[in-house]
PDB file of C-alpha atoms in Angstrom:
ATOM      1  CA  MET A   8      -9.693  12.035 -15.648  1.00  0.00           C
ATOM      2  CA  LYS A   9      -6.921  14.726 -15.371  1.00  0.00           C
ATOM      3  CA  LEU A  10      -4.330  14.218 -12.390  1.00  0.00           C
ATOM      4  CA  ARG A  11      -5.289  17.354 -10.357  1.00  0.00           C
ATOM      5  CA  GLU A  12      -8.846  16.344 -10.469  1.00  0.00           C
ATOM      6  CA  PHE A  13      -8.057  12.994  -9.212  1.00  0.00           C
ATOM      7  CA  GLU A  14      -5.920  14.218  -6.629  1.00  0.00           C
ATOM      8  CA  GLY A  15      -8.955  16.300  -5.638  1.00  0.00           C
ATOM      9  CA  TYR A  16     -11.110  13.531  -5.308  1.00  0.00           C
ATOM     10  CA  LEU A  17      -8.514  12.062  -3.015  1.00  0.00           C
ATOM     11  CA  GLN A  18      -8.020  14.966  -0.923  1.00  0.00           C
ATOM     12  CA  GLN A  19     -11.838  14.259   0.454  1.00  0.00           C
ATOM     13  CA  LEU A  20     -10.965  10.810   2.052  1.00  0.00           C
ATOM     14  CA  LYS A  21     -10.678  11.152   5.887  1.00  0.00           C
ATOM     15  CA  GLY A  22      -7.763   9.675   7.840  1.00  0.00           C
ATOM     16  CA  PHE A  23      -7.796   7.583  10.783  1.00  0.00           C
ATOM     17  CA  ASP A  24      -9.905   8.594  13.580  1.00  0.00           C
ATOM     18  CA  SER A  25      -7.202   7.438  16.225  1.00  0.00           C
ATOM     19  CA  PRO A  26      -4.009   6.441  14.485  1.00  0.00           C
ATOM     20  CA  LYS A  27      -2.424   3.248  16.138  1.00  0.00           C
ATOM     21  CA  ILE A  28       1.566   3.787  16.279  1.00  0.00           C
ATOM     22  CA  ALA A  29       1.853  -0.026  16.744  1.00  0.00           C
ATOM     23  CA  PHE A  30       0.541  -0.035  12.861  1.00  0.00           C
ATOM     24  CA  GLU A  31       2.716   2.777  11.923  1.00  0.00           C
ATOM     25  CA  GLN A  32      -0.643   4.474  10.723  1.00  0.00           C
ATOM     26  CA  TYR A  33      -0.373   7.417   9.014  1.00  0.00           C
ATOM     27  CA  ILE A  34      -2.549   8.035   5.723  1.00  0.00           C
ATOM     28  CA  THR A  35      -1.141   8.394   2.500  1.00  0.00           C
ATOM     29  CA  PRO A  36      -0.694  11.953   1.461  1.00  0.00           C
ATOM     30  CA  ALA A  37      -3.535  12.614  -1.884  1.00  0.00           C
ATOM     31  CA  HIS A  38      -0.642  14.238  -3.542  1.00  0.00           C
ATOM     32  CA  LEU A  39       2.013  10.931  -3.309  1.00  0.00           C
ATOM     33  CA  ALA A  40      -1.103   8.716  -3.949  1.00  0.00           C
ATOM     34  CA  SER A  41      -2.230  10.210  -7.093  1.00  0.00           C
ATOM     35  CA  ARG A  42       0.707  10.332  -8.692  1.00  0.00           C
ATOM     36  CA  VAL A  43       1.986   6.683  -7.855  1.00  0.00           C
ATOM     37  CA  LEU A  44      -1.951   5.299  -9.179  1.00  0.00           C
ATOM     38  CA  PHE A  45      -1.308   7.102 -12.626  1.00  0.00           C
ATOM     39  CA  ALA A  46       2.197   6.026 -13.117  1.00  0.00           C
ATOM     40  CA  MET A  47       1.050   2.488 -12.329  1.00  0.00           C
ATOM     41  CA  ASP A  48      -2.107   2.987 -14.984  1.00  0.00           C
ATOM     42  CA  GLN A  49      -0.510   5.114 -17.659  1.00  0.00           C
ATOM     43  CA  SER A  50       3.378   4.260 -17.747  1.00  0.00           C
ATOM     44  CA  PHE A  51       2.726   0.184 -17.122  1.00  0.00           C
ATOM     45  CA  ASP A  52      -1.005  -0.408 -17.649  1.00  0.00           C
ATOM     46  CA  ASP A  53      -1.269  -2.091 -14.277  1.00  0.00           C
ATOM     47  CA  LEU A  54      -4.700  -0.727 -13.137  1.00  0.00           C
ATOM     48  CA  GLU A  55      -7.364  -0.833 -15.786  1.00  0.00           C
ATOM     49  CA  ASP A  56      -9.496  -3.884 -15.707  1.00  0.00           C
ATOM     50  CA  LYS A  57      -6.893  -5.390 -13.370  1.00  0.00           C
ATOM     51  CA  ILE A  58      -7.939  -7.511  -9.843  1.00  0.00           C
ATOM     52  CA  VAL A  59      -6.224  -5.348  -7.529  1.00  0.00           C
ATOM     53  CA  GLY A  60      -4.970  -6.311  -4.052  1.00  0.00           C
ATOM     54  CA  ASP A  61      -3.910  -2.941  -1.538  1.00  0.00           C
ATOM     55  CA  PHE A  62      -2.290  -4.713   1.725  1.00  0.00           C
ATOM     56  CA  GLY A  63      -2.307  -2.441   4.595  1.00  0.00           C
ATOM     57  CA  VAL A  64      -5.497  -0.559   3.055  1.00  0.00           C
ATOM     58  CA  GLY A  65      -5.595   1.650   6.041  1.00  0.00           C
ATOM     59  CA  ALA A  66      -8.323   4.755   5.174  1.00  0.00           C
ATOM     60  CA  GLY A  67      -8.506   3.371   1.585  1.00  0.00           C
ATOM     61  CA  MET A  68      -6.635   6.007  -0.038  1.00  0.00           C
ATOM     62  CA  LEU A  69      -4.832   3.586  -2.835  1.00  0.00           C
ATOM     63  CA  SER A  70      -8.100   1.176  -3.065  1.00  0.00           C
ATOM     64  CA  ILE A  71     -10.073   3.776  -3.441  1.00  0.00           C
ATOM     65  CA  GLY A  72      -8.117   5.712  -5.903  1.00  0.00           C
ATOM     66  CA  SER A  73      -7.493   1.916  -7.976  1.00  0.00           C
ATOM     67  CA  GLN A  74     -11.122   1.653  -8.699  1.00  0.00           C
ATOM     68  CA  MET A  75     -11.785   5.381  -9.693  1.00  0.00           C
ATOM     69  CA  LEU A  76      -8.964   4.555 -12.384  1.00  0.00           C
ATOM     70  CA  GLY A  77     -10.692   1.523 -13.547  1.00  0.00           C
ATOM     71  CA  ALA A  78      -9.716  -1.280 -12.054  1.00  0.00           C
ATOM     72  CA  ALA A  79     -11.745  -4.352 -12.565  1.00  0.00           C
ATOM     73  CA  ALA A  80     -11.892  -4.926  -8.951  1.00  0.00           C
ATOM     74  CA  THR A  81      -9.924  -4.307  -5.328  1.00  0.00           C
ATOM     75  CA  VAL A  82      -9.583  -5.856  -2.374  1.00  0.00           C
ATOM     76  CA  GLY A  83      -7.801  -4.171   0.927  1.00  0.00           C
ATOM     77  CA  PHE A  84      -6.341  -6.171   3.562  1.00  0.00           C
ATOM     78  CA  ASP A  85      -6.064  -4.359   7.145  1.00  0.00           C
ATOM     79  CA  ILE A  86      -5.722  -5.985  10.566  1.00  0.00           C
ATOM     80  CA  ASP A  87      -7.183  -3.335  12.419  1.00  0.00           C
ATOM     81  CA  GLU A  88     -10.921  -2.975  12.296  1.00  0.00           C
ATOM     82  CA  GLU A  89     -11.476   0.662  12.984  1.00  0.00           C
ATOM     83  CA  ALA A  90      -9.321   1.188   9.659  1.00  0.00           C
ATOM     84  CA  LEU A  91     -11.622  -0.439   7.944  1.00  0.00           C
ATOM     85  CA  ASN A  92     -14.619   1.483   9.533  1.00  0.00           C
ATOM     86  CA  VAL A  93     -12.681   4.650   8.194  1.00  0.00           C
ATOM     87  CA  ALA A  94     -12.458   3.160   4.486  1.00  0.00           C
ATOM     88  CA  LEU A  95     -15.535   2.132   4.447  1.00  0.00           C
ATOM     89  CA  GLN A  96     -16.998   5.699   5.172  1.00  0.00           C
ATOM     90  CA  ASN A  97     -14.436   7.343   2.569  1.00  0.00           C
ATOM     91  CA  MET A  98     -15.984   4.178   0.134  1.00  0.00           C
ATOM     92  CA  ASP A  99     -19.379   5.449   0.938  1.00  0.00           C
ATOM     93  CA  GLN A 100     -18.643   9.538   0.603  1.00  0.00           C
ATOM     94  CA  MET A 101     -16.867   8.637  -2.999  1.00  0.00           C
ATOM     95  CA  GLU A 102     -19.670   5.883  -4.142  1.00  0.00           C
ATOM     96  CA  VAL A 103     -16.530   3.577  -4.681  1.00  0.00           C
ATOM     97  CA  ASP A 104     -17.188  -0.527  -4.334  1.00  0.00           C
ATOM     98  CA  VAL A 105     -14.197  -2.034  -2.682  1.00  0.00           C
ATOM     99  CA  GLU A 106     -14.258  -5.705  -0.722  1.00  0.00           C
ATOM    100  CA  LEU A 107     -12.608  -5.071   2.470  1.00  0.00           C
ATOM    101  CA  VAL A 108     -11.053  -7.819   4.729  1.00  0.00           C
ATOM    102  CA  GLN A 109      -9.883  -7.735   7.984  1.00  0.00           C
ATOM    103  CA  ALA A 110      -6.937  -9.856   7.996  1.00  0.00           C
ATOM    104  CA  ASP A 111      -3.041  -9.856   9.131  1.00  0.00           C
ATOM    105  CA  VAL A 112      -0.900  -9.810   5.549  1.00  0.00           C
ATOM    106  CA  THR A 113       1.500 -11.389   7.450  1.00  0.00           C
ATOM    107  CA  GLN A 114      -0.161 -14.387   7.967  1.00  0.00           C
ATOM    108  CA  LEU A 115      -2.345 -14.466   4.824  1.00  0.00           C
ATOM    109  CA  GLN A 116      -0.132 -17.854   3.857  1.00  0.00           C
ATOM    110  CA  GLU A 117      -1.066 -21.083   5.989  1.00  0.00           C
ATOM    111  CA  ARG A 118       1.206 -24.258   5.665  1.00  0.00           C
ATOM    112  CA  GLU A 119      -0.421 -27.399   6.306  1.00  0.00           C
ATOM    113  CA  GLY A 120       1.610 -30.189   4.824  1.00  0.00           C
ATOM    114  CA  GLY A 121       2.723 -27.799   2.131  1.00  0.00           C
ATOM    115  CA  PHE A 122       1.580 -24.092   0.994  1.00  0.00           C
ATOM    116  CA  THR A 123      -2.226 -23.285   1.078  1.00  0.00           C
ATOM    117  CA  ASN A 124      -4.024 -19.877   0.199  1.00  0.00           C
ATOM    118  CA  MET A 125      -7.514 -18.656  -0.830  1.00  0.00           C
ATOM    119  CA  TRP A 126      -5.470 -15.927  -2.172  1.00  0.00           C
ATOM    120  CA  ARG A 127      -2.966 -17.272  -4.277  1.00  0.00           C
ATOM    121  CA  ASP A 128      -2.659 -15.897  -7.773  1.00  0.00           C
ATOM    122  CA  THR A 129      -5.241 -14.119  -7.257  1.00  0.00           C
ATOM    123  CA  PHE A 130      -4.289 -10.357  -7.853  1.00  0.00           C
ATOM    124  CA  ASP A 131      -3.075  -9.120 -11.523  1.00  0.00           C
ATOM    125  CA  THR A 132      -1.455  -6.191  -9.215  1.00  0.00           C
ATOM    126  CA  ILE A 133      -0.747  -5.365  -5.618  1.00  0.00           C
ATOM    127  CA  ILE A 134      -0.395  -1.789  -4.243  1.00  0.00           C
ATOM    128  CA  MET A 135       1.022  -1.149  -0.786  1.00  0.00           C
ATOM    129  CA  ASN A 136       2.148   1.052   1.446  1.00  0.00           C
ATOM    130  CA  PRO A 137       3.565  -0.884   4.233  1.00  0.00           C
ATOM    131  CA  PRO A 138       5.053  -0.089   7.587  1.00  0.00           C
ATOM    132  CA  PHE A 139       8.660   1.010   7.385  1.00  0.00           C
ATOM    133  CA  GLY A 140       9.537  -1.697  10.108  1.00  0.00           C
ATOM    134  CA  THR A 141      10.566   0.865  12.467  1.00  0.00           C
ATOM    135  CA  LYS A 142       9.681   1.124  16.148  1.00  0.00           C
ATOM    136  CA  ASN A 143       8.445  -2.722  16.791  1.00  0.00           C
ATOM    137  CA  ASN A 144       7.717  -4.104  13.266  1.00  0.00           C
ATOM    138  CA  SER A 145      11.587  -4.290  12.274  1.00  0.00           C
ATOM    139  CA  GLY A 146      11.073  -6.725   9.264  1.00  0.00           C
ATOM    140  CA  ILE A 147       7.320  -6.178   8.408  1.00  0.00           C
ATOM    141  CA  ASP A 148       7.533  -4.676   5.364  1.00  0.00           C
ATOM    142  CA  MET A 149       9.492  -7.658   3.414  1.00  0.00           C
ATOM    143  CA  LYS A 150       7.043  -9.687   5.274  1.00  0.00           C
ATOM    144  CA  PHE A 151       4.593  -7.765   3.682  1.00  0.00           C
ATOM    145  CA  LEU A 152       6.115  -8.379   0.343  1.00  0.00           C
ATOM    146  CA  GLU A 153       6.584 -11.787   0.859  1.00  0.00           C
ATOM    147  CA  GLN A 154       3.450 -12.481   0.952  1.00  0.00           C
ATOM    148  CA  ALA A 155       2.445 -10.130  -2.085  1.00  0.00           C
ATOM    149  CA  ALA A 156       4.977 -12.625  -4.142  1.00  0.00           C
ATOM    150  CA  HIS A 157       2.556 -15.341  -3.366  1.00  0.00           C
ATOM    151  CA  VAL A 158      -0.902 -13.695  -4.163  1.00  0.00           C
ATOM    152  CA  CYS A 159       0.393 -11.670  -7.414  1.00  0.00           C
ATOM    153  CA  THR A 160       0.934 -12.722 -11.024  1.00  0.00           C
ATOM    154  CA  GLY A 161       1.447  -9.656 -11.820  1.00  0.00           C
ATOM    155  CA  ALA A 162       3.264  -6.693 -10.964  1.00  0.00           C
ATOM    156  CA  ILE A 163       4.114  -5.388  -6.877  1.00  0.00           C
ATOM    157  CA  TYR A 164       4.398  -1.811  -6.136  1.00  0.00           C
ATOM    158  CA  SER A 165       5.454  -0.637  -2.832  1.00  0.00           C
ATOM    159  CA  LEU A 166       6.582   2.302  -1.071  1.00  0.00           C
ATOM    160  CA  ASN A 167       9.561   1.937   0.963  1.00  0.00           C
ATOM    161  CA  LYS A 168      12.088   4.119   2.963  1.00  0.00           C
ATOM    162  CA  SER A 169      15.042   5.108   0.001  1.00  0.00           C
ATOM    163  CA  SER A 170      17.795   4.744   2.877  1.00  0.00           C
ATOM    164  CA  THR A 171      16.657   0.805   2.572  1.00  0.00           C
ATOM    165  CA  ARG A 172      16.736   0.380  -1.379  1.00  0.00           C
ATOM    166  CA  ASN A 173      19.658  -1.909  -1.753  1.00  0.00           C
ATOM    167  CA  TYR A 174      18.372  -4.194   1.510  1.00  0.00           C
ATOM    168  CA  ILE A 175      15.534  -4.410  -0.661  1.00  0.00           C
ATOM    169  CA  LEU A 176      16.570  -4.900  -3.994  1.00  0.00           C
ATOM    170  CA  LYS A 177      18.682  -7.744  -2.905  1.00  0.00           C
ATOM    171  CA  LYS A 178      16.199  -9.337  -0.114  1.00  0.00           C
ATOM    172  CA  CYS A 179      13.024  -9.190  -3.139  1.00  0.00           C
ATOM    173  CA  LYS A 180      15.179 -11.744  -4.955  1.00  0.00           C
ATOM    174  CA  GLU A 181      14.311 -14.629  -1.791  1.00  0.00           C
ATOM    175  CA  PHE A 182      11.063 -13.920  -3.139  1.00  0.00           C
ATOM    176  CA  ASN A 183      12.273 -14.267  -7.127  1.00  0.00           C
ATOM    177  CA  LEU A 184      11.165 -11.078  -7.523  1.00  0.00           C
ATOM    178  CA  GLU A 185      12.949  -8.253  -9.442  1.00  0.00           C
ATOM    179  CA  GLY A 186      12.511  -4.887  -8.138  1.00  0.00           C
ATOM    180  CA  GLU A 187      13.068  -1.559  -9.953  1.00  0.00           C
ATOM    181  CA  VAL A 188      12.795   1.730  -8.353  1.00  0.00           C
ATOM    182  CA  VAL A 189      10.350   3.589 -10.942  1.00  0.00           C
ATOM    183  CA  ALA A 190      10.655   6.835  -8.587  1.00  0.00           C
ATOM    184  CA  GLU A 191      12.119   8.863  -6.014  1.00  0.00           C
ATOM    185  CA  LEU A 192       9.667  10.572  -3.824  1.00  0.00           C
ATOM    186  CA  SER A 193       9.293  12.871  -0.582  1.00  0.00           C
ATOM    187  CA  TYR A 194       6.664  11.303   1.790  1.00  0.00           C
ATOM    188  CA  THR A 195       5.224  14.450   4.026  1.00  0.00           C
ATOM    189  CA  LEU A 196       4.516  12.890   7.386  1.00  0.00           C
ATOM    190  CA  PRO A 197       2.108  15.007   9.404  1.00  0.00           C
ATOM    191  CA  LYS A 198       2.382  15.521  13.248  1.00  0.00           C
ATOM    192  CA  THR A 199       0.466  12.294  14.326  1.00  0.00           C
ATOM    193  CA  TYR A 200       1.469  11.062  17.604  1.00  0.00           C
ATOM    194  CA  LYS A 201       2.056  12.841  20.794  1.00  0.00           C
ATOM    195  CA  PHE A 202       5.864  12.154  20.210  1.00  0.00           C
ATOM    196  CA  HIS A 203       6.361  13.698  17.625  1.00  0.00           C
ATOM    197  CA  LYS A 204       7.599  17.161  17.914  1.00  0.00           C
ATOM    198  CA  LYS A 205       7.833  18.735  14.510  1.00  0.00           C
ATOM    199  CA  LYS A 206       4.469  19.932  12.280  1.00  0.00           C
ATOM    200  CA  SER A 207       5.779  17.655   9.494  1.00  0.00           C
ATOM    201  CA  VAL A 208       8.941  15.581   8.616  1.00  0.00           C
ATOM    202  CA  ASP A 209       9.779  14.940   4.879  1.00  0.00           C
ATOM    203  CA  ILE A 210      10.825  11.413   4.697  1.00  0.00           C
ATOM    204  CA  GLU A 211      12.578  10.124   0.863  1.00  0.00           C
ATOM    205  CA  VAL A 212      10.964   7.157  -0.190  1.00  0.00           C
ATOM    206  CA  ASP A 213      11.213   4.874  -3.409  1.00  0.00           C
ATOM    207  CA  PHE A 214       8.024   3.718  -5.379  1.00  0.00           C
ATOM    208  CA  ILE A 215       9.073   0.364  -6.329  1.00  0.00           C
ATOM    209  CA  ARG A 216       7.812  -1.930  -8.910  1.00  0.00           C
ATOM    210  CA  PHE A 217       8.327  -5.452  -8.970  1.00  0.00           C
ATOM    211  CA  VAL A 218       7.980  -8.384 -10.943  1.00  0.00           C
ATOM    212  CA  GLY A 219       8.613 -12.117 -10.897  1.00  0.00           C
ATOM    213  CA  LYS A 220      11.508 -13.375 -12.675  1.00  0.00           C
TER     214      LYS A 220
END
């Protein structure tokens, strides 16, 4: 499948019915999603025949795209039931099968006399477009990354604000990860919430690949 064709399929996916600012819900643009997923697959061989986890699956853009590019299986996690319902509708439309799990990604690990986790070392690859940690979610992007480090045996991919690059590349070492910025991108956020004054705003983001030390 060529990139333009792939992007065209992803553009057909619907967004959130009632996006929630508490979860910083914005659909990942098809233009951006198609390119990061192509990079994962063609530059790093981290999608085809891999078990993929999608943290904060939202409307399903990255999970559905992963399956379309040949992932062996994809599991999408989200705390919001309404978002999962949208993802399910999009899966039905595209005739793609993704396992959906309602869960707080930041609480996947449980401590009971040590580390126990049913998802530990389950995934070959993790993809995530986490909340940037604005508003009342300060630090949540790093909580996503910490959890990903526990459940992934291969590469973790994340979209993060470029302005936080130096902090993230340093912080990831606490999770025994090394990070590399594989692309610098522009993330166009459309007007989604009432307090937004502009029709859209462009945010500079890094597409970062993390691997264990």
